[in-house]
Structures are given as structure tokens and as C-alpha cells.
mmCIF file of C-alpha atoms in Angstrom:
data_model
loop_
_atom_site.group_PDB
_atom_site.id
_atom_site.type_symbol
_atom_site.label_atom_id
_atom_site.label_comp_id
_atom_site.label_asym_id
_atom_site.label_seq_id
_atom_site.Cartn_x
_atom_site.Cartn_y
_atom_site.Cartn_z
ATOM 1 C CA MET K 1 61.443 49.686 71.245
ATOM 2 C CA THR K 2 59.317 50.136 68.140
ATOM 3 C CA THR K 3 57.774 46.828 67.060
ATOM 4 C CA ILE K 4 55.842 45.601 64.065
ATOM 5 C CA GLN K 5 52.994 43.203 64.684
ATOM 6 C CA ILE K 6 53.357 40.091 62.557
ATOM 7 C CA PRO K 7 50.088 39.100 60.856
ATOM 8 C CA GLN K 8 48.627 35.936 62.345
ATOM 9 C CA ALA K 9 48.420 34.397 58.893
ATOM 10 C CA TRP K 10 52.206 34.645 58.550
ATOM 11 C CA LYS K 11 52.711 32.761 61.807
ATOM 12 C CA ASN K 12 50.714 29.854 60.423
ATOM 13 C CA LEU K 13 52.907 29.486 57.341
ATOM 14 C CA ARG K 14 56.049 27.367 57.150
ATOM 15 C CA PRO K 15 58.765 29.351 55.335
ATOM 16 C CA GLU K 16 60.531 26.169 54.204
ATOM 17 C CA GLY K 17 57.422 25.120 52.302
ATOM 18 C CA ARG K 18 56.473 28.282 50.423
ATOM 19 C CA GLY K 19 58.822 30.767 48.871
ATOM 20 C CA GLU K 20 56.514 33.767 49.269
ATOM 21 C CA ALA K 21 55.877 33.049 52.941
ATOM 22 C CA ARG K 22 59.573 32.553 53.579
ATOM 23 C CA GLY K 23 60.389 35.862 51.933
ATOM 24 C CA ALA K 24 57.732 37.678 53.934
ATOM 25 C CA LEU K 25 58.947 36.197 57.213
ATOM 26 C CA ALA K 26 62.568 37.021 56.391
ATOM 27 C CA ALA K 27 61.535 40.615 55.644
ATOM 28 C CA TYR K 28 59.669 40.786 58.936
ATOM 29 C CA ALA K 29 62.659 39.391 60.838
ATOM 30 C CA TYR K 30 64.970 41.865 59.102
ATOM 31 C CA GLN K 31 62.771 44.827 60.044
ATOM 32 C CA GLN K 32 62.474 43.711 63.665
ATOM 33 C CA ILE K 33 66.199 43.107 64.151
ATOM 34 C CA ARG K 34 67.103 46.384 62.440
ATOM 35 C CA ASP K 35 64.620 48.229 64.657
ATOM 36 C CA ARG K 36 66.276 46.666 67.698
ATOM 37 C CA LEU K 37 69.628 47.956 66.461
ATOM 38 C CA ILE K 38 68.270 51.433 65.716
ATOM 39 C CA TYR K 39 66.427 51.783 69.011
ATOM 40 C CA CYS K 40 69.400 50.866 71.209
ATOM 41 C CA HIS K 41 68.387 47.295 72.100
ATOM 42 C CA TYR K 42 71.876 45.886 71.458
ATOM 43 C CA GLN K 43 75.394 47.026 72.349
ATOM 44 C CA GLY K 44 78.613 46.624 70.383
ATOM 45 C CA GLY K 45 80.114 43.148 70.720
ATOM 46 C CA GLU K 46 76.796 41.511 71.616
ATOM 47 C CA ARG K 47 76.182 38.155 69.919
ATOM 48 C CA LEU K 48 72.819 37.377 68.343
ATOM 49 C CA VAL K 49 72.388 33.627 68.827
ATOM 50 C CA LEU K 50 70.189 32.354 66.032
ATOM 51 C CA ARG K 51 67.808 30.045 67.909
ATOM 52 C CA LEU K 52 67.346 32.407 70.842
ATOM 53 C CA LEU K 53 66.680 35.302 68.493
ATOM 54 C CA ALA K 54 64.252 33.231 66.423
ATOM 55 C CA ALA K 55 62.366 32.252 69.569
ATOM 56 C CA SER K 56 62.078 35.895 70.641
ATOM 57 C CA LEU K 57 60.587 36.729 67.235
ATOM 58 C CA GLU K 58 58.324 33.640 67.273
ATOM 59 C CA LEU K 59 59.843 32.444 63.997
ATOM 60 C CA SER K 60 61.749 29.421 62.767
ATOM 61 C CA PRO K 61 65.520 29.887 62.359
ATOM 62 C CA THR K 62 65.482 29.926 58.546
ATOM 63 C CA PRO K 63 64.003 33.411 57.902
ATOM 64 C CA VAL K 64 65.926 34.829 60.856
ATOM 65 C CA ARG K 65 69.186 33.480 59.415
ATOM 66 C CA GLU K 66 68.384 35.168 56.099
ATOM 67 C CA ALA K 67 67.660 38.448 57.903
ATOM 68 C CA LEU K 68 70.932 38.263 59.820
ATOM 69 C CA LEU K 69 72.946 37.610 56.671
ATOM 70 C CA ARG K 70 71.261 40.573 54.993
ATOM 71 C CA LEU K 71 72.250 42.794 57.904
ATOM 72 C CA VAL K 72 75.808 41.433 57.727
ATOM 73 C CA SER K 73 75.925 42.354 54.026
ATOM 74 C CA GLU K 74 74.836 45.882 54.992
ATOM 75 C CA GLN K 75 77.582 46.074 57.667
ATOM 76 C CA ALA K 76 74.999 46.501 60.419
ATOM 77 C CA LEU K 77 76.208 43.158 61.841
ATOM 78 C CA GLU K 78 79.291 41.003 61.443
ATOM 79 C CA LEU K 79 80.093 37.306 61.772
ATOM 80 C CA ASP K 80 82.479 36.085 64.463
ATOM 81 C CA GLU K 81 84.858 33.135 64.198
ATOM 82 C CA ARG K 82 81.958 30.747 64.848
ATOM 83 C CA ASN K 83 79.768 32.384 62.184
ATOM 84 C CA THR K 84 77.528 33.816 64.885
ATOM 85 C CA ALA K 85 76.091 37.246 64.101
ATOM 86 C CA ARG K 86 77.524 39.960 66.307
ATOM 87 C CA VAL K 87 76.951 43.689 66.726
ATOM 88 C CA PRO K 88 80.123 45.466 65.553
ATOM 89 C CA THR K 89 82.161 47.509 67.998
ATOM 90 C CA THR K 90 82.628 50.999 66.568
ATOM 91 C CA THR K 91 85.879 52.913 66.888
ATOM 92 C CA ARG K 92 86.075 56.679 67.226
ATOM 93 C CA ALA K 93 87.276 57.061 63.639
ATOM 94 C CA LEU K 94 84.371 55.060 62.230
ATOM 95 C CA PHE K 95 81.902 56.858 64.486
ATOM 96 C CA LEU K 96 83.097 60.204 63.141
ATOM 97 C CA GLU K 97 82.709 58.952 59.564
ATOM 98 C CA ILE K 98 79.167 57.640 60.153
ATOM 99 C CA HIS K 99 78.220 60.683 62.222
ATOM 100 C CA GLY K 100 79.380 63.045 59.480
ATOM 101 C CA VAL K 101 77.527 61.243 56.697
ATOM 102 C CA ARG K 102 74.405 61.017 58.833
ATOM 103 C CA GLY K 103 74.600 64.769 59.552
ATOM 104 C CA ASP K 104 74.823 65.572 55.835
ATOM 105 C CA LEU K 105 71.847 63.368 54.965
ATOM 106 C CA GLU K 106 69.676 64.478 57.870
ATOM 107 C CA GLY K 107 70.407 68.052 56.825
ATOM 108 C CA ARG K 108 68.892 67.222 53.427
ATOM 109 C CA VAL K 109 65.868 65.689 55.131
ATOM 110 C CA THR K 110 65.453 68.739 57.374
ATOM 111 C CA ARG K 111 65.539 71.094 54.392
ATOM 112 C CA ASP K 112 62.872 68.957 52.731
ATOM 113 C CA LEU K 113 60.676 68.907 55.842
ATOM 114 C CA ILE K 114 60.712 72.709 56.089
ATOM 115 C CA THR K 115 58.757 72.900 52.827
ATOM 116 C CA HIS K 116 55.783 70.771 53.828
ATOM 117 C CA ILE K 117 55.742 69.724 57.510
ATOM 118 C CA THR K 118 52.293 70.242 59.071
ATOM 119 C CA PRO K 119 51.285 71.541 62.508
ATOM 120 C CA GLU K 120 49.997 68.063 63.330
ATOM 121 C CA GLN K 121 53.361 66.505 62.513
ATOM 122 C CA ILE K 122 55.165 69.109 64.596
ATOM 123 C CA ALA K 123 52.839 68.255 67.496
ATOM 124 C CA VAL K 124 53.796 64.589 67.148
ATOM 125 C CA LEU K 125 57.473 65.519 67.292
ATOM 126 C CA ARG K 126 56.865 67.592 70.423
ATOM 127 C CA GLU K 127 55.339 64.513 72.068
ATOM 128 C CA LYS K 128 58.400 62.457 71.133
ATOM 129 C CA HIS K 129 60.667 65.119 72.560
ATOM 130 C CA ARG K 130 58.644 65.119 75.799
ATOM 131 C CA ASP K 131 59.507 61.426 76.140
ATOM 132 C CA PHE K 132 63.165 62.484 75.884
ATOM 133 C CA ILE K 133 62.640 65.018 78.690
ATOM 134 C CA VAL K 134 60.947 62.441 80.930
ATOM 135 C CA ALA K 135 63.768 59.929 80.475
ATOM 136 C CA TYR K 136 66.381 62.611 81.155
ATOM 137 C CA GLU K 137 64.634 63.813 84.308
ATOM 138 C CA ASN K 138 64.364 60.191 85.481
ATOM 139 C CA ALA K 139 68.160 59.864 85.047
ATOM 140 C CA ASP K 140 67.628 57.067 82.515
ATOM 141 C CA PRO K 141 70.469 57.120 79.937
ATOM 142 C CA HIS K 142 69.079 54.238 77.915
ATOM 143 C CA GLY K 143 65.569 55.672 77.848
ATOM 144 C CA ALA K 144 66.989 59.036 76.793
ATOM 145 C CA ALA K 145 68.954 57.386 73.982
ATOM 146 C CA VAL K 146 65.859 55.552 72.736
ATOM 147 C CA ALA K 147 63.715 58.704 72.915
ATOM 148 C CA ASN K 148 66.343 60.655 70.993
ATOM 149 C CA ALA K 149 66.434 57.983 68.282
ATOM 150 C CA ILE K 150 62.650 57.947 68.043
ATOM 151 C CA PHE K 151 62.539 61.746 67.682
ATOM 152 C CA HIS K 152 64.923 61.675 64.716
ATOM 153 C CA SER K 153 63.293 58.604 63.188
ATOM 154 C CA THR K 154 59.826 60.137 63.440
ATOM 155 C CA ALA K 155 60.994 63.356 61.816
ATOM 156 C CA ALA K 156 62.587 61.429 58.956
ATOM 157 C CA GLY K 157 59.388 59.454 58.534
ATOM 158 C CA PHE K 158 57.612 62.694 57.582
ATOM 159 C CA SER K 159 60.078 63.373 54.765
ATOM 160 C CA ARG K 160 59.359 62.803 51.084
ATOM 161 C CA LEU K 161 62.998 61.793 50.441
ATOM 162 C CA LEU K 162 62.323 58.088 50.864
ATOM 163 C CA PHE K 163 65.571 56.887 49.284
ATOM 164 C CA THR K 164 67.647 59.201 51.483
ATOM 165 C CA VAL K 165 65.730 58.115 54.591
ATOM 166 C CA GLY K 166 66.433 54.484 53.712
ATOM 167 C CA ILE K 167 70.162 55.217 53.687
ATOM 168 C CA ILE K 168 69.879 57.067 56.999
ATOM 169 C CA ARG K 169 68.161 54.093 58.632
ATOM 170 C CA GLY K 170 71.143 51.960 57.667
ATOM 171 C CA LEU K 171 73.402 54.444 59.450
ATOM 172 C CA TRP K 172 71.127 54.457 62.498
ATOM 173 C CA ALA K 173 71.530 50.682 62.726
ATOM 174 C CA ARG K 174 75.225 51.341 63.424
ATOM 175 C CA MET K 175 74.587 54.308 65.720
ATOM 176 C CA GLY K 176 71.957 52.659 67.944
ATOM 177 C CA PRO K 177 74.420 50.303 69.672
ATOM 178 C CA ILE K 178 76.698 53.267 70.401
ATOM 179 C CA TYR K 179 73.887 55.108 72.153
ATOM 180 C CA ALA K 180 72.882 51.864 73.901
ATOM 181 C CA ALA K 181 76.290 51.682 75.554
ATOM 182 C CA ALA K 182 76.137 55.254 76.872
ATOM 183 C CA ASN K 183 75.963 55.148 80.669
ATOM 184 C CA SER K 184 75.624 58.888 81.126
ATOM 185 C CA LEU K 185 73.178 61.558 80.059
ATOM 186 C CA PRO K 186 73.849 64.354 77.567
ATOM 187 C CA THR K 187 75.311 67.461 79.135
ATOM 188 C CA ILE K 188 72.364 69.643 78.051
ATOM 189 C CA SER K 189 68.877 68.868 79.329
ATOM 190 C CA PRO K 190 66.257 68.395 76.603
ATOM 191 C CA ALA K 191 64.021 70.641 78.718
ATOM 192 C CA ASP K 192 66.414 73.572 78.156
ATOM 193 C CA PRO K 193 64.680 76.067 75.815
ATOM 194 C CA ASN K 194 67.934 76.264 73.844
ATOM 195 C CA HIS K 195 68.062 72.516 73.266
ATOM 196 C CA PRO K 196 68.510 71.875 69.504
ATOM 197 C CA HIS K 197 65.379 69.712 69.247
ATOM 198 C CA LEU K 198 63.220 72.550 70.528
ATOM 199 C CA GLN K 199 64.997 74.985 68.234
ATOM 200 C CA ILE K 200 64.373 72.671 65.275
ATOM 201 C CA LEU K 201 60.672 72.513 66.129
ATOM 202 C CA ALA K 202 60.464 76.292 66.425
ATOM 203 C CA ALA K 203 62.157 76.609 63.031
ATOM 204 C CA PHE K 204 59.691 74.121 61.538
ATOM 205 C CA GLU K 205 56.805 76.265 62.783
ATOM 206 C CA LYS K 206 58.319 79.321 61.095
ATOM 207 C CA HIS K 207 59.485 77.392 58.002
ATOM 208 C CA ASP K 208 62.942 78.859 58.651
ATOM 209 C CA VAL K 209 65.384 76.595 56.840
ATOM 210 C CA ASP K 210 68.521 78.351 58.095
ATOM 211 C CA ALA K 211 67.450 78.143 61.740
ATOM 212 C CA ALA K 212 66.474 74.486 61.352
ATOM 213 C CA THR K 213 69.738 73.419 59.756
ATOM 214 C CA ASP K 214 71.761 75.414 62.294
ATOM 215 C CA ALA K 215 69.907 73.738 65.172
ATOM 216 C CA LEU K 216 70.482 70.326 63.605
ATOM 217 C CA ARG K 217 74.203 71.091 63.278
ATOM 218 C CA ARG K 218 74.361 71.977 66.986
ATOM 219 C CA ASP K 219 72.457 68.807 67.844
ATOM 220 C CA PHE K 220 75.041 66.715 66.025
ATOM 221 C CA LEU K 221 77.907 68.611 67.642
ATOM 222 C CA GLN K 222 76.501 67.944 71.112
ATOM 223 C CA ALA K 223 76.008 64.256 70.290
ATOM 224 C CA LYS K 224 79.624 64.048 69.107
ATOM 225 C CA GLU K 225 80.888 65.652 72.319
ATOM 226 C CA TRP K 226 78.788 63.207 74.355
ATOM 227 C CA LEU K 227 79.600 59.962 72.561
ATOM 228 C CA GLU K 228 83.085 60.263 71.073
ATOM 229 C CA PRO K 229 84.961 59.985 74.408
ATOM 230 C CA LEU K 230 83.103 56.724 75.169
ATOM 231 C CA LEU K 231 84.488 54.930 72.100
ATOM 232 C CA PRO K 232 87.766 53.022 71.708
ATOM 233 C CA GLU K 233 90.542 54.486 69.601
ATOM 234 C CA GLU K 234 91.082 51.144 67.841
ATOM 235 C CA GLN K 235 89.050 48.016 67.227
ATOM 236 C CA PRO K 236 89.388 45.752 70.286
ATOM 237 C CA VAL K 237 90.766 42.255 69.786
ATOM 238 C CA THR K 238 88.104 39.590 70.399
ATOM 239 C CA ILE K 239 89.267 36.287 71.860
#
């Protein structure tokens, strides 16, 4: 899981006593929890108990509560009947909606990357994809899901479309728990030369926008075929 190191000076501040410190700590908590969602740390239906979560982040409950409520407002989390934050369970219909929007936006990002991505950035992406291969060959579904998320996140991080990438990260916060629940590997090995990630990288090297967008489309199609059958048709009733 990607983490952000909290500055020591922030740890020494009491958010209840200073507005600026409280805001900084709430922002830190928000980023950490959202990263945990994006990088498959939580599954749908999982409850995020405030005090336990605050302890894991080495923070007081106040900024963590603010971060959770912000994520609820963004529909990355929801509140249960006890007002405890919970990771939403995604139905097939909602998955298809999110997946489609994400595909459109990542297509825009890919077309932007083609115009300026550097050999050094492509090399970084190849390293991230190698992590995907290692997890797959170790028969580690969760590790493969995390590596896949990191590959896409790293690529987006090289884009100049910062507003679009911000929207995509919100969508990833809903997709991460879906990947986290996957107990099987994708049907196509990431080591296969025809794997879409490798085709995207080859297209980046040639600055071939059509090949890159076609490979991305196939990547999304394969993800849909892998994940859609694992999701419920309707929202389950929680007791």
C-alpha cells in the first residue's frame, strides 16, 4: 500500500487547539484512507471503526472523523445505521457505470501522455508492471490487484490533466474494494506479450495514440470480464 509519511511536527500538534494543524491532519488522514481504498486495503461492507482507524494512523479521532465524513460526501464511503463509516458494496450495475466513466477519463489521460511521456517514465511503468507479473506468478490475487492499481495510478501521475486525474482517483476509491475482494487471478497473464499493459507501453514508446487507446480499451474489457461476475446483481440487505 502506498503511504505518505506524516511530518513529525504534525504529530506534535493537537488538532483541537489549532485550526491550521487540525486541517493539515484531516487532510493527511483523508489521503491515507483514500489510498487504502484505492490500493485494495478494504473490501465492500467493511466497517472503519473510528478509534481503531485513528490509532492505526497515529492520530486523534477528530481529524480522522473529518476525513471519513469527507469520503462519505464523495460516496467513497457510507454511514451505517450506527453512523459508523463503511465501505460500500458495489452492484454490477454500479460497477459498469463507474468502469465506463473511468475508461473514458483514462482514455483522455492516455491521449495526453502520448504527447509528452519520457523514456524514464516508461521505464518506471515497466517496473510497476513487473510487480504485477511477480504477484501473478506467485498466485497472489490481492498482490496482483494492488500492482495493477499502482500501474494505472503511476501512469496517471505522469499526466498534465490534473483535474481529470483527481476525478479518476475518486473513481479508483470505489474500484479498489472491488479488486480487493477478487479471489482469483485475471485470465491473461501480465507476462503475455499481448497483455494490454505491455501494448500500452510499446505504444508510448512509439507515440502511437491509436495503439495506446486500443490497448487501454482491451485492458478495461478484460477487467470487466474478470470482475463483473464476482459482483451481486442487487445491493445486499445489511442487518
